[in-house]
mmCIF file of C-alpha atoms in Angstrom:
data_model
loop_
_atom_site.group_PDB
_atom_site.id
_atom_site.type_symbol
_atom_site.label_atom_id
_atom_site.label_comp_id
_atom_site.label_asym_id
_atom_site.label_seq_id
_atom_site.Cartn_x
_atom_site.Cartn_y
_atom_site.Cartn_z
ATOM 1 C CA UNK R 22 74.282 -195.079 132.583
ATOM 2 C CA UNK R 23 72.478 -191.720 132.695
ATOM 3 C CA UNK R 24 69.285 -193.406 131.614
ATOM 4 C CA UNK R 25 69.639 -196.008 134.325
ATOM 5 C CA UNK R 26 70.113 -193.228 136.924
ATOM 6 C CA UNK R 27 67.100 -191.386 135.702
ATOM 7 C CA UNK R 28 65.062 -194.611 135.781
ATOM 8 C CA UNK R 29 66.314 -195.298 139.243
ATOM 9 C CA UNK R 30 65.171 -191.871 140.557
ATOM 10 C CA UNK R 31 61.812 -192.243 138.863
ATOM 11 C CA UNK R 32 61.253 -195.657 140.385
ATOM 12 C CA UNK R 33 62.097 -194.479 143.909
ATOM 13 C CA UNK R 34 59.823 -191.485 143.524
ATOM 14 C CA UNK R 35 56.980 -193.509 142.169
ATOM 15 C CA UNK R 36 57.230 -196.147 144.945
ATOM 16 C CA UNK R 37 57.806 -193.836 147.939
ATOM 17 C CA UNK R 38 56.645 -190.254 147.343
ATOM 18 C CA UNK R 39 53.614 -189.376 149.417
ATOM 19 C CA UNK R 40 53.600 -192.782 151.220
ATOM 20 C CA UNK R 41 53.118 -193.420 154.865
ATOM 21 C CA UNK R 42 54.992 -196.344 156.307
ATOM 22 C CA UNK R 43 54.720 -197.179 160.004
ATOM 23 C CA UNK R 44 53.214 -193.802 160.666
ATOM 24 C CA UNK R 45 56.221 -192.059 158.961
ATOM 25 C CA UNK R 46 55.431 -189.851 155.958
ATOM 26 C CA UNK R 47 57.815 -189.798 153.017
ATOM 27 C CA UNK R 48 58.447 -187.144 150.441
ATOM 28 C CA UNK R 49 60.772 -187.472 147.484
ATOM 29 C CA UNK R 50 62.394 -184.753 145.439
ATOM 30 C CA UNK R 51 64.649 -185.428 142.438
ATOM 31 C CA UNK R 52 66.789 -183.481 140.093
ATOM 32 C CA UNK R 53 68.078 -185.025 136.875
ATOM 33 C CA UNK R 54 70.487 -183.004 134.683
ATOM 34 C CA UNK R 55 70.796 -184.232 131.109
ATOM 35 C CA UNK R 56 74.241 -182.779 130.306
ATOM 36 C CA UNK R 57 77.248 -184.936 131.258
ATOM 37 C CA UNK R 58 79.535 -183.601 133.865
ATOM 38 C CA UNK R 59 83.359 -184.175 133.734
ATOM 39 C CA UNK R 60 83.852 -184.360 137.499
ATOM 40 C CA UNK R 61 81.761 -185.110 140.552
ATOM 41 C CA UNK R 62 79.224 -187.728 141.334
ATOM 42 C CA UNK R 63 76.513 -189.201 139.181
ATOM 43 C CA UNK R 64 74.184 -189.233 142.154
ATOM 44 C CA UNK R 65 74.010 -187.197 145.364
ATOM 45 C CA UNK R 66 71.677 -188.964 147.788
ATOM 46 C CA UNK R 67 70.150 -187.037 150.656
ATOM 47 C CA UNK R 68 68.042 -188.059 153.570
ATOM 48 C CA UNK R 69 66.376 -185.572 155.872
ATOM 49 C CA UNK R 70 64.861 -187.215 158.959
ATOM 50 C CA UNK R 71 62.435 -185.100 160.982
ATOM 51 C CA UNK R 72 61.046 -185.856 164.372
ATOM 52 C CA UNK R 73 59.168 -182.892 165.962
ATOM 53 C CA UNK R 74 61.495 -179.994 166.304
ATOM 54 C CA UNK R 75 64.596 -182.152 165.700
ATOM 55 C CA UNK R 76 66.003 -183.112 162.309
ATOM 56 C CA UNK R 77 69.108 -184.418 160.679
ATOM 57 C CA UNK R 78 70.212 -184.076 157.038
ATOM 58 C CA UNK R 79 72.994 -186.098 155.549
ATOM 59 C CA UNK R 80 74.131 -187.278 152.171
ATOM 60 C CA UNK R 81 76.274 -189.649 150.147
ATOM 61 C CA UNK R 82 77.874 -189.470 146.690
ATOM 62 C CA UNK R 83 77.790 -192.249 144.109
ATOM 63 C CA UNK R 84 79.338 -192.851 140.802
ATOM 64 C CA UNK R 85 77.246 -195.204 138.655
ATOM 65 C CA UNK R 86 78.626 -197.935 136.377
ATOM 66 C CA UNK R 87 77.049 -200.624 134.378
ATOM 67 C CA UNK R 88 78.403 -204.045 135.243
ATOM 68 C CA UNK R 89 78.315 -207.588 133.957
ATOM 69 C CA UNK R 90 77.644 -210.818 135.888
ATOM 70 C CA UNK R 91 80.273 -213.558 135.979
ATOM 71 C CA UNK R 92 80.669 -216.921 137.843
ATOM 72 C CA UNK R 93 83.463 -216.978 140.408
ATOM 73 C CA UNK R 94 84.935 -219.608 142.630
ATOM 74 C CA UNK R 95 82.468 -222.193 143.851
ATOM 75 C CA UNK R 96 79.953 -221.269 141.189
ATOM 76 C CA UNK R 97 78.763 -218.062 142.917
ATOM 77 C CA UNK R 98 77.725 -215.173 140.776
ATOM 78 C CA UNK R 99 79.458 -211.789 141.017
ATOM 79 C CA UNK R 100 79.381 -208.433 139.185
ATOM 80 C CA UNK R 101 82.267 -206.563 137.700
ATOM 81 C CA UNK R 102 82.780 -203.216 135.891
ATOM 82 C CA UNK R 103 85.608 -201.399 134.334
ATOM 83 C CA UNK R 104 86.101 -197.781 133.318
ATOM 84 C CA UNK R 105 89.329 -195.869 132.380
ATOM 85 C CA UNK R 106 88.113 -193.014 134.664
ATOM 86 C CA UNK R 107 87.090 -195.021 137.716
ATOM 87 C CA UNK R 108 90.037 -194.149 139.933
ATOM 88 C CA UNK R 109 89.926 -190.461 139.049
ATOM 89 C CA UNK R 110 86.111 -190.349 139.649
ATOM 90 C CA UNK R 111 86.377 -191.999 143.051
ATOM 91 C CA UNK R 112 89.166 -189.732 144.077
ATOM 92 C CA UNK R 113 87.148 -186.648 142.964
ATOM 93 C CA UNK R 114 84.219 -187.908 145.168
ATOM 94 C CA UNK R 115 86.493 -188.672 148.078
ATOM 95 C CA UNK R 116 87.926 -185.175 147.894
ATOM 96 C CA UNK R 117 84.438 -184.022 148.864
ATOM 97 C CA UNK R 118 83.276 -186.808 151.253
ATOM 98 C CA UNK R 119 84.385 -190.068 152.668
ATOM 99 C CA UNK R 120 80.786 -191.276 152.251
ATOM 100 C CA UNK R 121 81.323 -191.985 148.511
ATOM 101 C CA UNK R 122 80.455 -195.176 146.635
ATOM 102 C CA UNK R 123 80.343 -196.841 143.246
ATOM 103 C CA UNK R 124 76.896 -198.175 142.336
ATOM 104 C CA UNK R 125 77.158 -201.105 139.896
ATOM 105 C CA UNK R 126 74.039 -201.676 137.871
ATOM 106 C CA UNK R 127 73.555 -205.241 136.504
ATOM 107 C CA UNK R 128 70.610 -206.965 134.992
ATOM 108 C CA UNK R 129 70.828 -210.045 137.250
ATOM 109 C CA UNK R 130 72.163 -208.676 140.499
ATOM 110 C CA UNK R 131 70.434 -205.304 140.690
ATOM 111 C CA UNK R 132 72.529 -202.503 142.290
ATOM 112 C CA UNK R 133 75.756 -203.455 144.158
ATOM 113 C CA UNK R 134 77.270 -200.637 146.276
ATOM 114 C CA UNK R 135 81.064 -200.597 146.637
ATOM 115 C CA UNK R 136 82.803 -198.062 148.941
ATOM 116 C CA UNK R 137 84.957 -195.651 147.040
ATOM 117 C CA UNK R 138 87.768 -196.139 149.628
ATOM 118 C CA UNK R 139 87.907 -199.854 148.558
ATOM 119 C CA UNK R 140 88.325 -198.741 144.925
ATOM 120 C CA UNK R 141 91.078 -196.334 145.908
ATOM 121 C CA UNK R 142 92.711 -199.109 147.983
ATOM 122 C CA UNK R 143 92.457 -201.543 145.071
ATOM 123 C CA UNK R 144 94.138 -198.956 142.832
ATOM 124 C CA UNK R 145 92.426 -200.365 139.758
ATOM 125 C CA UNK R 146 89.965 -199.138 137.128
ATOM 126 C CA UNK R 147 88.261 -202.526 137.290
ATOM 127 C CA UNK R 148 86.236 -203.660 140.373
ATOM 128 C CA UNK R 149 84.195 -206.742 141.079
ATOM 129 C CA UNK R 150 82.139 -208.038 143.981
ATOM 130 C CA UNK R 151 84.173 -211.153 144.334
ATOM 131 C CA UNK R 152 87.219 -209.170 145.524
ATOM 132 C CA UNK R 153 85.609 -205.938 146.919
ATOM 133 C CA UNK R 154 83.345 -205.681 149.881
ATOM 134 C CA UNK R 155 79.894 -204.411 148.831
ATOM 135 C CA UNK R 156 76.283 -204.060 150.017
ATOM 136 C CA UNK R 157 73.170 -204.809 148.073
ATOM 137 C CA UNK R 158 71.146 -201.724 147.310
ATOM 138 C CA UNK R 159 68.607 -202.622 150.014
ATOM 139 C CA UNK R 160 71.201 -203.099 152.709
ATOM 140 C CA UNK R 161 73.012 -199.833 151.713
ATOM 141 C CA UNK R 162 69.771 -197.773 152.110
ATOM 142 C CA UNK R 163 68.901 -199.616 155.363
ATOM 143 C CA UNK R 164 72.300 -198.424 156.723
ATOM 144 C CA UNK R 165 71.757 -194.946 155.303
ATOM 145 C CA UNK R 166 68.359 -194.581 157.090
ATOM 146 C CA UNK R 167 69.834 -196.068 160.356
ATOM 147 C CA UNK R 168 72.677 -193.468 160.183
ATOM 148 C CA UNK R 169 75.612 -195.766 159.626
ATOM 149 C CA UNK R 170 76.150 -194.103 156.250
ATOM 150 C CA UNK R 171 75.898 -190.435 155.478
ATOM 151 C CA UNK R 172 77.911 -187.250 155.740
ATOM 152 C CA UNK R 173 76.169 -184.293 157.372
ATOM 153 C CA UNK R 174 78.916 -181.925 156.045
ATOM 154 C CA UNK R 175 77.713 -182.332 152.420
ATOM 155 C CA UNK R 176 74.038 -182.067 153.167
ATOM 156 C CA UNK R 177 72.074 -179.270 151.462
ATOM 157 C CA UNK R 178 71.762 -177.515 154.765
ATOM 158 C CA UNK R 179 75.517 -177.615 155.400
ATOM 159 C CA UNK R 180 76.242 -176.266 152.001
ATOM 160 C CA UNK R 181 73.592 -173.508 152.217
ATOM 161 C CA UNK R 182 71.957 -174.755 149.072
ATOM 162 C CA UNK R 183 68.968 -172.713 147.860
ATOM 163 C CA UNK R 184 67.389 -175.635 146.060
ATOM 164 C CA UNK R 185 68.368 -178.983 144.454
ATOM 165 C CA UNK R 186 69.798 -177.331 141.398
ATOM 166 C CA UNK R 187 72.136 -175.159 143.598
ATOM 167 C CA UNK R 188 72.960 -178.265 145.658
ATOM 168 C CA UNK R 189 73.804 -180.313 142.547
ATOM 169 C CA UNK R 190 76.017 -177.470 141.261
ATOM 170 C CA UNK R 191 77.883 -177.237 144.531
ATOM 171 C CA UNK R 192 78.747 -180.953 144.476
ATOM 172 C CA UNK R 193 79.055 -181.133 140.665
ATOM 173 C CA UNK R 194 76.462 -183.948 140.871
ATOM 174 C CA UNK R 195 74.527 -185.158 137.827
ATOM 175 C CA UNK R 196 71.455 -186.146 139.782
ATOM 176 C CA UNK R 197 69.998 -185.647 143.278
ATOM 177 C CA UNK R 198 67.700 -187.950 145.215
ATOM 178 C CA UNK R 199 66.299 -186.248 148.355
ATOM 179 C CA UNK R 200 64.214 -188.327 150.713
ATOM 180 C CA UNK R 201 62.432 -186.485 153.507
ATOM 181 C CA UNK R 202 61.010 -188.658 156.300
ATOM 182 C CA UNK R 203 58.805 -187.228 158.981
ATOM 183 C CA UNK R 204 58.777 -189.725 161.894
ATOM 184 C CA UNK R 205 55.732 -190.146 164.052
ATOM 185 C CA UNK R 206 56.081 -188.049 167.088
ATOM 186 C CA UNK R 207 56.594 -190.289 170.146
ATOM 187 C CA UNK R 208 55.363 -188.666 173.290
ATOM 188 C CA UNK R 209 58.036 -188.657 176.055
ATOM 189 C CA UNK R 210 57.080 -189.553 179.535
#
């Protein structure tokens, strides 16, 4: 799981750091701790969106799990995961922010993102995408950038974090992915 998280952070950084997309420049910063934490999230994801003098900074927390694919009703493929600590881990994240999720890594489905509230509601240490609502990883990040997902109260700015290490310590997060996007300045009329 830790290796998958580190690989995930490396891939995002390789693909996006220093890129310009639709006149928007992107910078990626990551922090990867190698020691295992007993509480907190595996990943704290941060986006900072800057347009001229205005900016927003917001974040989400995610617990990562390795899942397996299974065939459900109607022959459709789904992903499931189980962990004796899943309920405790989701409750720990939810104590910090309602914008908490479980990322299920699977070889065939990629990353499926399940809301921590759904895990709490299901009251089980086993979850699957047949019974639980989820987003694909692409849809999750689309909603994160469009501001449907993200908690400004756990952003590095709100927590007065000096750097990513301090930020990770404050959230008890194993890894941090910070994406800074500077939007093209649109002249107002």
